[in-house]
XYZ file of N, CA and C in Angstrom:
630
model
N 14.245 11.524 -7.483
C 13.053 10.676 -7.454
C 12.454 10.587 -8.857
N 11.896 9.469 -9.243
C 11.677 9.336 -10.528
C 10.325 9.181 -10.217
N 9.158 10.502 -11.020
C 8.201 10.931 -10.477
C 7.035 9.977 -11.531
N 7.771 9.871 -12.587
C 6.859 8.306 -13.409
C 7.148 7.315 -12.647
N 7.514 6.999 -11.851
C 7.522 5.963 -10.841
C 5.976 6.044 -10.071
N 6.404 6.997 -9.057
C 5.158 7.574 -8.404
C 4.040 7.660 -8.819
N 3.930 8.196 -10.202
C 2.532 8.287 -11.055
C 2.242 6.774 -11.383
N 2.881 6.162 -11.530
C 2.716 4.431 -12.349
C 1.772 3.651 -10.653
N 2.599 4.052 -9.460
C 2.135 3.872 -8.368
C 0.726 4.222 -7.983
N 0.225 5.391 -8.035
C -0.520 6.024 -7.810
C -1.633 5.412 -8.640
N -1.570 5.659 -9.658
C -2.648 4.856 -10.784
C -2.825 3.377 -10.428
N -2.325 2.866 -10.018
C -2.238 1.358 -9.263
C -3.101 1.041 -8.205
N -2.898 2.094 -7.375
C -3.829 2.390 -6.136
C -5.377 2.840 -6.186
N -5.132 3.260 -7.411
C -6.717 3.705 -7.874
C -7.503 3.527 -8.510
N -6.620 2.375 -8.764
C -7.472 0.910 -9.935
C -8.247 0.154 -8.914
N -8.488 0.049 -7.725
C -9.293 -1.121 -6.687
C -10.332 -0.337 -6.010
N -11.351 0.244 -6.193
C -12.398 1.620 -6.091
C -13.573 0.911 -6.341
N -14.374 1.259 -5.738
C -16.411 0.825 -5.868
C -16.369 -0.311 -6.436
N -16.225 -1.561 -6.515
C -16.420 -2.571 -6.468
C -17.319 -3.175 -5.514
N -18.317 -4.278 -6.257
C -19.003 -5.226 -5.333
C -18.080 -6.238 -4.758
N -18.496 -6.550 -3.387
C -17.481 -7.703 -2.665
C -18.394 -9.171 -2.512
N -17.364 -10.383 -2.439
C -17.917 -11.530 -2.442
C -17.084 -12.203 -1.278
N -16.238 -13.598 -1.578
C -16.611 -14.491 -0.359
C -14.852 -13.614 0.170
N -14.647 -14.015 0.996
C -13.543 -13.315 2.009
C -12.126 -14.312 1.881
N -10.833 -13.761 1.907
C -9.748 -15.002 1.683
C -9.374 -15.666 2.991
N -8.686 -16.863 2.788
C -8.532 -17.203 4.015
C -7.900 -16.522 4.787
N -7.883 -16.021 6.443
C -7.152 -15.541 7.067
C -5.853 -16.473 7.775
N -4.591 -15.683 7.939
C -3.701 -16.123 9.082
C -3.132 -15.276 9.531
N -2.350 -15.547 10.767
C -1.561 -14.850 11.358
C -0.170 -14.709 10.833
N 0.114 -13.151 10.617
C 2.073 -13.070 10.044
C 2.544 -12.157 11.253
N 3.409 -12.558 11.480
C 4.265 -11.135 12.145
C 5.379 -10.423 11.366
N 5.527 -9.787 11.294
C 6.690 -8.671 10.365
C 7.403 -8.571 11.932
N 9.096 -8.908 11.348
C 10.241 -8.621 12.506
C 10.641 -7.476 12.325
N 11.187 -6.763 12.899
C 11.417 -5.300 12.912
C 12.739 -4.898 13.353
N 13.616 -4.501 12.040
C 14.925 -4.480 12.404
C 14.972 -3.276 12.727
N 15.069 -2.387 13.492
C 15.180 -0.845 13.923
C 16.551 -0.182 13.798
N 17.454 -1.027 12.941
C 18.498 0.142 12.151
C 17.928 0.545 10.573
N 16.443 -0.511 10.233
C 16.434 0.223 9.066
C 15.262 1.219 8.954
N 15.145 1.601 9.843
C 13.444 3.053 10.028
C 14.177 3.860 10.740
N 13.159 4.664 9.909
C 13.623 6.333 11.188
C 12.576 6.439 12.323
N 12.809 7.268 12.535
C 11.726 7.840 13.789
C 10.241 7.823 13.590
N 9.515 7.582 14.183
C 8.078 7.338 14.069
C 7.546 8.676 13.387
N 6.560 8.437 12.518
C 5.191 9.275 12.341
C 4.457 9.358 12.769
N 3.832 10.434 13.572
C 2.474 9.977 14.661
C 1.326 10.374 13.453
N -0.006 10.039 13.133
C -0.657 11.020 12.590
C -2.126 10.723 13.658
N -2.182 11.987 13.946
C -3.414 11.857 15.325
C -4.708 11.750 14.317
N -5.031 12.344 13.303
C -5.970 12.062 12.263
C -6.368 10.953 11.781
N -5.522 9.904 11.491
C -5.776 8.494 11.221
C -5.720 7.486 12.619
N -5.206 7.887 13.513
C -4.963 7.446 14.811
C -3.865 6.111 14.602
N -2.871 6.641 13.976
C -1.782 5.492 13.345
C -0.150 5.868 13.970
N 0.870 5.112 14.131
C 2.116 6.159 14.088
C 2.654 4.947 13.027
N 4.033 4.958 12.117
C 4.561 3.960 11.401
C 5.944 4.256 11.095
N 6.771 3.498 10.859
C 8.281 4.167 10.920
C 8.569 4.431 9.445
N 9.088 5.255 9.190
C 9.610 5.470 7.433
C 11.054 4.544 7.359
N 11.121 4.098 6.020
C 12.722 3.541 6.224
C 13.778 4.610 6.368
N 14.698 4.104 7.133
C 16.038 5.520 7.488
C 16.637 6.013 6.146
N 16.913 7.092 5.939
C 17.543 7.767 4.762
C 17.260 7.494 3.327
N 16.130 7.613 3.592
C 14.904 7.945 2.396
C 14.449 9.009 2.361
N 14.322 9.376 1.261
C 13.616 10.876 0.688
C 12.403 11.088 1.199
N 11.820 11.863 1.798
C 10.170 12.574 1.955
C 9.661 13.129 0.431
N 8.745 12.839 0.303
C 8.077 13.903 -0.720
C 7.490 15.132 0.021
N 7.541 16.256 -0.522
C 6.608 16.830 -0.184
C 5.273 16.965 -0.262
N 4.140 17.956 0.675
C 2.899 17.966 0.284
C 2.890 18.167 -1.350
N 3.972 19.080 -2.001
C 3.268 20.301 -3.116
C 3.398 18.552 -3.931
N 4.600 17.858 -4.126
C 4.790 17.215 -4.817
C 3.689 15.808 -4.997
N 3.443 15.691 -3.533
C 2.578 14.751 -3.364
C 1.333 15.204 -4.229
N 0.770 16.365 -4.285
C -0.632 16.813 -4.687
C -0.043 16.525 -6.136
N 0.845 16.736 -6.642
C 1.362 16.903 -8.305
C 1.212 15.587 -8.342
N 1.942 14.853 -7.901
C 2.267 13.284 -8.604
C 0.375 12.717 -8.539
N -0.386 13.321 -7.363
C -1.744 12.177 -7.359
C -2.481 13.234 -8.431
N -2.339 14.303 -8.509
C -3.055 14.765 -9.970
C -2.739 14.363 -11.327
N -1.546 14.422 -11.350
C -1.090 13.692 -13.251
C -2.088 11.942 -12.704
N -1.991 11.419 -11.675
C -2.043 9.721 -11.619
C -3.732 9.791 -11.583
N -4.550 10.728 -11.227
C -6.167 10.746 -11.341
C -6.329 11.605 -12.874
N -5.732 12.030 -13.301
C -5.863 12.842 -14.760
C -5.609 11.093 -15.680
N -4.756 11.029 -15.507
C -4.753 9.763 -16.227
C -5.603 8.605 -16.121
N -6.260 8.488 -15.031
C -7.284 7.200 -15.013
C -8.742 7.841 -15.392
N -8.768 9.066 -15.800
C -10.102 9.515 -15.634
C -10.473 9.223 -17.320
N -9.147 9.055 -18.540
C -9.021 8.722 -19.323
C -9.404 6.937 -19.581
N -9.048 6.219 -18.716
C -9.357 4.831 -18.561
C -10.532 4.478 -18.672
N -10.923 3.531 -19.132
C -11.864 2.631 -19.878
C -12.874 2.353 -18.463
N -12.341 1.790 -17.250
C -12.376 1.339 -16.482
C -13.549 2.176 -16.014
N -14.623 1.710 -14.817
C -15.980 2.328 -14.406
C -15.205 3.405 -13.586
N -16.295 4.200 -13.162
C -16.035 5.686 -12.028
C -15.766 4.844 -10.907
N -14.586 5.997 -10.445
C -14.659 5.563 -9.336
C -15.207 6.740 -8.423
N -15.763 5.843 -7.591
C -16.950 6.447 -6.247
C -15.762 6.465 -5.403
N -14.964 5.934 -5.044
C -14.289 5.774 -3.874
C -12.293 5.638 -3.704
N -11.983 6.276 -3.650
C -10.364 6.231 -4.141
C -9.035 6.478 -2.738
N -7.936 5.978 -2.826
C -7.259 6.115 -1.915
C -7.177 7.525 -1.753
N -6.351 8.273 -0.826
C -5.791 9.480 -0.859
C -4.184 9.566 -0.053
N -3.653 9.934 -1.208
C -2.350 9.725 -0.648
C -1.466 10.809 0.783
N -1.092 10.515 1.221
C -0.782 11.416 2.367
C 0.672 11.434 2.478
N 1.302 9.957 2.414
C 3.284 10.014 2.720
C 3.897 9.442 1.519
N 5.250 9.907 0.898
C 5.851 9.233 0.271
C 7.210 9.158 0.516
N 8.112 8.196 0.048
C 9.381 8.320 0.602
C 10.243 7.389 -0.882
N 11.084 8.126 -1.158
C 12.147 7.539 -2.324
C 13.370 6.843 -1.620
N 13.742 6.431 -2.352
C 15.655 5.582 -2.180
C 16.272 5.958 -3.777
N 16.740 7.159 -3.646
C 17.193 7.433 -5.266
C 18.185 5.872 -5.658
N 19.066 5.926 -4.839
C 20.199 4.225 -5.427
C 19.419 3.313 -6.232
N 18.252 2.695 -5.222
C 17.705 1.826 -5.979
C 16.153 2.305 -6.670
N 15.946 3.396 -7.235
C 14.471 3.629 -7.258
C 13.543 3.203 -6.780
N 13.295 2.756 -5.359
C 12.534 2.048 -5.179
C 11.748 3.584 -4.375
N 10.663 3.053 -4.169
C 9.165 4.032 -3.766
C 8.479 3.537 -2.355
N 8.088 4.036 -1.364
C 6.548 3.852 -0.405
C 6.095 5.095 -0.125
N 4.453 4.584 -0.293
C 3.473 5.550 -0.296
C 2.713 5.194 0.869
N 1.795 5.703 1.406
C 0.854 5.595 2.328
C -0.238 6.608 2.302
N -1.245 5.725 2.094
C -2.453 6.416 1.649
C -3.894 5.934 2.315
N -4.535 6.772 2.833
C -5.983 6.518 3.422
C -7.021 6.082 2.199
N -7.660 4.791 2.849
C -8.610 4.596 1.766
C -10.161 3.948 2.762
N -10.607 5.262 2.725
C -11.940 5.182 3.503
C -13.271 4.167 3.042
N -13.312 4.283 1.709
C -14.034 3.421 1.128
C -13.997 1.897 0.554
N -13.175 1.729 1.031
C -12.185 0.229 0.963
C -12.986 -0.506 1.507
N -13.703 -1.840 1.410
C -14.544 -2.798 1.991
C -13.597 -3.821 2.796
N -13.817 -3.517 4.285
C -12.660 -4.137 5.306
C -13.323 -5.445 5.605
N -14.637 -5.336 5.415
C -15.216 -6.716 5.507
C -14.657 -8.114 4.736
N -14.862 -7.293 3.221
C -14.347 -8.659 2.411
C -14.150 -7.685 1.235
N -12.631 -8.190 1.427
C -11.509 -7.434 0.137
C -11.665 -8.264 -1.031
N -12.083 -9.601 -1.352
C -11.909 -10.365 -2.072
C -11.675 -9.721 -3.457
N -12.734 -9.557 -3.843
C -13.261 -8.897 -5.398
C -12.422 -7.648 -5.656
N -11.813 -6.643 -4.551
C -10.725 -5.741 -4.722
C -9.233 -6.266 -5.096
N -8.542 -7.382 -4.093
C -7.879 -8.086 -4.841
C -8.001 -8.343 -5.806
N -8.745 -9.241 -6.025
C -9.296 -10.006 -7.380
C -8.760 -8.755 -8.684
N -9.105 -7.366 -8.770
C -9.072 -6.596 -9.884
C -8.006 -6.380 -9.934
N -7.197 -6.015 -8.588
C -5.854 -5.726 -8.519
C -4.724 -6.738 -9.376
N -5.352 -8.013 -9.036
C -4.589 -9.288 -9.229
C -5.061 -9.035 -11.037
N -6.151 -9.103 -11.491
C -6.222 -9.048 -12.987
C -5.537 -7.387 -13.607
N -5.460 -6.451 -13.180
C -4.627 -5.244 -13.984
C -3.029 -5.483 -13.861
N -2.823 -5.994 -12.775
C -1.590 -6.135 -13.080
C -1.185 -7.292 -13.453
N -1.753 -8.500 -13.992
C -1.554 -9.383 -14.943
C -1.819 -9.067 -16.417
N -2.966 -7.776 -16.715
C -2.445 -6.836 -18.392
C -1.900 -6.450 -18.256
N -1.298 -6.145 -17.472
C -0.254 -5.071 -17.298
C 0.828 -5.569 -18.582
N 0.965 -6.724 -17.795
C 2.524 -7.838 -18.120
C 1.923 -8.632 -18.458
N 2.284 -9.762 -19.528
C 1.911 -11.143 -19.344
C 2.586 -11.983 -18.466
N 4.120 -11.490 -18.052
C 4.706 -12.057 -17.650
C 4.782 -12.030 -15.882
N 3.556 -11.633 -15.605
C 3.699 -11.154 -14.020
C 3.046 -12.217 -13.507
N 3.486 -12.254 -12.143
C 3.012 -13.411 -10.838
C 2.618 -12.245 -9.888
N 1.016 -12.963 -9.741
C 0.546 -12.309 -8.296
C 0.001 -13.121 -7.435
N 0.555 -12.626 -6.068
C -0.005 -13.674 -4.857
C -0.848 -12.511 -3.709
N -1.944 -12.935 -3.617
C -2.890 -12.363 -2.558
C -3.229 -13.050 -1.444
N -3.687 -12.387 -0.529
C -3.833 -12.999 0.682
C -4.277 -11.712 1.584
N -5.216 -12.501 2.731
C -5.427 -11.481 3.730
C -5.317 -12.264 5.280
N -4.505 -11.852 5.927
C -3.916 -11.908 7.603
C -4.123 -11.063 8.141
N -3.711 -11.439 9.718
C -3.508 -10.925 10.586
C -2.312 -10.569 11.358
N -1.772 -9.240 11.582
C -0.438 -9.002 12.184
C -0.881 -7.672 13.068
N -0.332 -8.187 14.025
C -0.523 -7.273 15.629
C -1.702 -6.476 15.816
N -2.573 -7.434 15.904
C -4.196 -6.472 15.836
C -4.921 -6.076 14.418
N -4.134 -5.745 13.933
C -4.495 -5.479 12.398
C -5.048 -6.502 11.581
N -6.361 -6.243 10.343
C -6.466 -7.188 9.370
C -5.649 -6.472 8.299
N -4.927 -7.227 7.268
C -4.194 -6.617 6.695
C -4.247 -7.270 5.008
N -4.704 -6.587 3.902
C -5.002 -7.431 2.720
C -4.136 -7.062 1.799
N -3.419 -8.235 1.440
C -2.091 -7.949 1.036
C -1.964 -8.658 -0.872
N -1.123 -7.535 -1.704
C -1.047 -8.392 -2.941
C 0.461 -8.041 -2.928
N 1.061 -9.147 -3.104
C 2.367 -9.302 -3.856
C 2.641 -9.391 -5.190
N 3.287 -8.721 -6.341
C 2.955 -8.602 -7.690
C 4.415 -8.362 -8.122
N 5.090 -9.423 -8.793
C 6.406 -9.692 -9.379
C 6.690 -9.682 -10.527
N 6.868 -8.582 -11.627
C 7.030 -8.782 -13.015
C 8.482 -8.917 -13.547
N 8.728 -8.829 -14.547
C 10.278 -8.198 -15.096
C 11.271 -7.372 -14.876
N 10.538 -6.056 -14.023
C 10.997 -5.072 -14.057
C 11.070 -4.536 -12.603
N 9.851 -5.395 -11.681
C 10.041 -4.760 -10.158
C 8.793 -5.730 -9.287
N 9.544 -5.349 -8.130
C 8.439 -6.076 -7.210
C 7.339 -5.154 -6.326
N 6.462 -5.411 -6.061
C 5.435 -4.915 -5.949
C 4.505 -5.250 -3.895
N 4.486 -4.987 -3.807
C 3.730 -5.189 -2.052
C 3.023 -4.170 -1.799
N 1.375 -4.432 -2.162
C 0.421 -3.635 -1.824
C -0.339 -3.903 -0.212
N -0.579 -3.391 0.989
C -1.223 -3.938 2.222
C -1.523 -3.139 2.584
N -3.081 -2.847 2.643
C -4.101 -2.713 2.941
C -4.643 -2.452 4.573
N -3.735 -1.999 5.600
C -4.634 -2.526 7.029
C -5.984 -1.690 7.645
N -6.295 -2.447 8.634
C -7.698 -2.044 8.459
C -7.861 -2.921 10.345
N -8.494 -1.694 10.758
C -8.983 -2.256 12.341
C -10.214 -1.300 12.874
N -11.073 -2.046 13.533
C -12.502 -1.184 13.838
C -12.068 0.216 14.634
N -10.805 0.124 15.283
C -10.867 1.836 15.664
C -9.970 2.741 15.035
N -9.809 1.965 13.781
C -8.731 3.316 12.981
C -9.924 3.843 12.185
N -9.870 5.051 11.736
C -11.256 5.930 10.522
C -10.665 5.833 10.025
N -9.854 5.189 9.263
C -9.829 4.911 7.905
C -8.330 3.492 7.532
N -9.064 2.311 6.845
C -8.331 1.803 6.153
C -7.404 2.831 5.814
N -5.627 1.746 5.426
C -4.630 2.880 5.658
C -3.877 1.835 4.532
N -3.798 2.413 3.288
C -2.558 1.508 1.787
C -1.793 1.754 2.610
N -0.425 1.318 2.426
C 0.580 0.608 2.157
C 1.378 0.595 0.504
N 2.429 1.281 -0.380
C 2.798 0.462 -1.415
C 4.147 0.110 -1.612
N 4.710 -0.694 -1.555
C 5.966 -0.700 -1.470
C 6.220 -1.187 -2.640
N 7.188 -0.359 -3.538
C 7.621 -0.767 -4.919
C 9.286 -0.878 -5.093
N 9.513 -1.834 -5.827
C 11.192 -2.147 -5.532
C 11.719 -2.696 -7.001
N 12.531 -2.888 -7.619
C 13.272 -3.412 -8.751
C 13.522 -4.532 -8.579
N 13.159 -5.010 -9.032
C 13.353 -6.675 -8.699
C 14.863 -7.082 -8.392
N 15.787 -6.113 -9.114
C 17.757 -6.192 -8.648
C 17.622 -5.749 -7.373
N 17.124 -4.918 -6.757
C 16.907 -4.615 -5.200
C 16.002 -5.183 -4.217
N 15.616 -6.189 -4.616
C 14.507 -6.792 -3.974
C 15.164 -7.530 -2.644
N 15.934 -8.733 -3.096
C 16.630 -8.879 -1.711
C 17.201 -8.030 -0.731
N 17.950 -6.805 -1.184
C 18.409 -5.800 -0.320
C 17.417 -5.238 0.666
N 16.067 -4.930 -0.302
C 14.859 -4.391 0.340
C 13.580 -5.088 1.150
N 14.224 -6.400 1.246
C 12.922 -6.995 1.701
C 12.663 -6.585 3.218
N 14.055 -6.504 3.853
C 14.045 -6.154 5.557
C 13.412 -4.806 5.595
N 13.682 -3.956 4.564
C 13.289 -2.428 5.273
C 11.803 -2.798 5.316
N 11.077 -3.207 4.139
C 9.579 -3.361 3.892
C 9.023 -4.004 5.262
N 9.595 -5.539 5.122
C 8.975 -5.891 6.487
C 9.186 -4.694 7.746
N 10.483 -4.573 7.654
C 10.739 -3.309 9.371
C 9.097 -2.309 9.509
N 8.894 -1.634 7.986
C 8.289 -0.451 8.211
C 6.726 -0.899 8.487
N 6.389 -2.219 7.580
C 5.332 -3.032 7.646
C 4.970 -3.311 9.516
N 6.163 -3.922 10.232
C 5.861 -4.064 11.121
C 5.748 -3.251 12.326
N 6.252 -1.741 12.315
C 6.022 -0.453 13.199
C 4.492 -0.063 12.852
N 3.913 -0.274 11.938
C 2.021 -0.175 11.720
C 1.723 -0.502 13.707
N 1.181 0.490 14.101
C 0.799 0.804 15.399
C -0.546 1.492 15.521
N -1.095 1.591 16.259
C -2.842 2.016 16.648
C -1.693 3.311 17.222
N -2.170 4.657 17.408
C -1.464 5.843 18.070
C -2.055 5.722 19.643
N -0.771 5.582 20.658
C -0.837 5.062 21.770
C -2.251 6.455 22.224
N -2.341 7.758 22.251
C -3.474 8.294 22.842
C -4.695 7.788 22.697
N -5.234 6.544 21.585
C -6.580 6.239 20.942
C -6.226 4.852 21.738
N -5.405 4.612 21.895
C -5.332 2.926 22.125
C -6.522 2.673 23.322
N -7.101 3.456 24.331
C -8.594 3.058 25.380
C -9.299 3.306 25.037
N -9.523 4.028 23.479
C -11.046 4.362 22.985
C -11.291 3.455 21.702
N -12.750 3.465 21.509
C -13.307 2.936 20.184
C -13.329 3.333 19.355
């Protein structure tokens, strides 16, 4: 696993924090198809009240590693120019594909404005245009199977990018999403992303409560 990957990730995620919000994007409906040879077995987590499938024969990170990679990635933004942040994801799952370096993370972000993401996009969409000059970003926020879900797509030189955001009145906590890929693996990878995108489930014990 290439752990400057992860850190480059991580710092990404923690660039969209305490921001004021403005007008809301348009909504629609997507469905993500779900090919179930490319996920493994469900994750339940009774804490977030979520279950979601990992892609099949992908690496886990561990906790120890997980705590390492989000400490070098908050050591480094604390250096950044950029205002405090009041409010930050917290990462919880990660999973590698050594072949193609590609990365997903999943991370709780409690302070995330589910009302209206606009202005969070919006920053997302401007850092990763310094990033690169040469990058394309497309934002948008839908709806897929109950879920609101605020999504940035971000395509540079070097890799493709799918940040989503979901968010529903009985989960405690908005729940990232990052799926990072090489732009040479991008077609290979688009099915697993959608697959894992579309196992995002409410955890069937919460499903009669508020």
């Amino acid at each position: 696993m290439r752990s400057t990957s992860l850190v480059f990730i991580l710092c990404l995620a923690f660039l969209a924090c305490a921001q004021k919000r403005t007008e809301p994007v348009d909504s629609q409906k997507v469905h993500f198809a779900v090919d179930s040879s490319l996920i493994a077995a469900l994750v339940t987590d009774t804490v977030l009240s979520i279950s979601f499938a990992p892609p099949k024969a992908w690496q886990s990170l561990s906790p120890k590693a997980l705590k390492s990679a989000e400490h070098v990635a908050m050591s480094s933004l604390v250096e950044s120019p950029r205002e405090s942040l009041k409010a930050t994801p917290q990462l919880l799952y990660a999973w590698t594909h050594a072949s193609s370096g590609s990365v997903i993370t999943v991370s709780k972000f409690p302070g995330f404005d589910t009302g209206d993401s606009s202005i969070t996009l919006r920053e997302y969409d401007e850092y990763y245009r310094g990033a690169s000059p040469n990058t394309e970003v497309k934002r948008a926020v839908f709806y897929s199977d109950g879920f609101k879900v605020h999504q940035l797509m971000v395509t540079d030189d070097q890799r493709v990018t799918f940040k989503m955001i979901f968010s529903l009145s009985r989960l405690k906590s908005p729940i990232q999403f990052d799926f990072v890929v090489p732009r040479t693996s991008y077609a290979q990878m688009i099915k697993t992303i959608e697959s894992v995108a579309g196992s995002v489930a409410i955890h069937s014990i919460n499903k009669s409560t508020n």
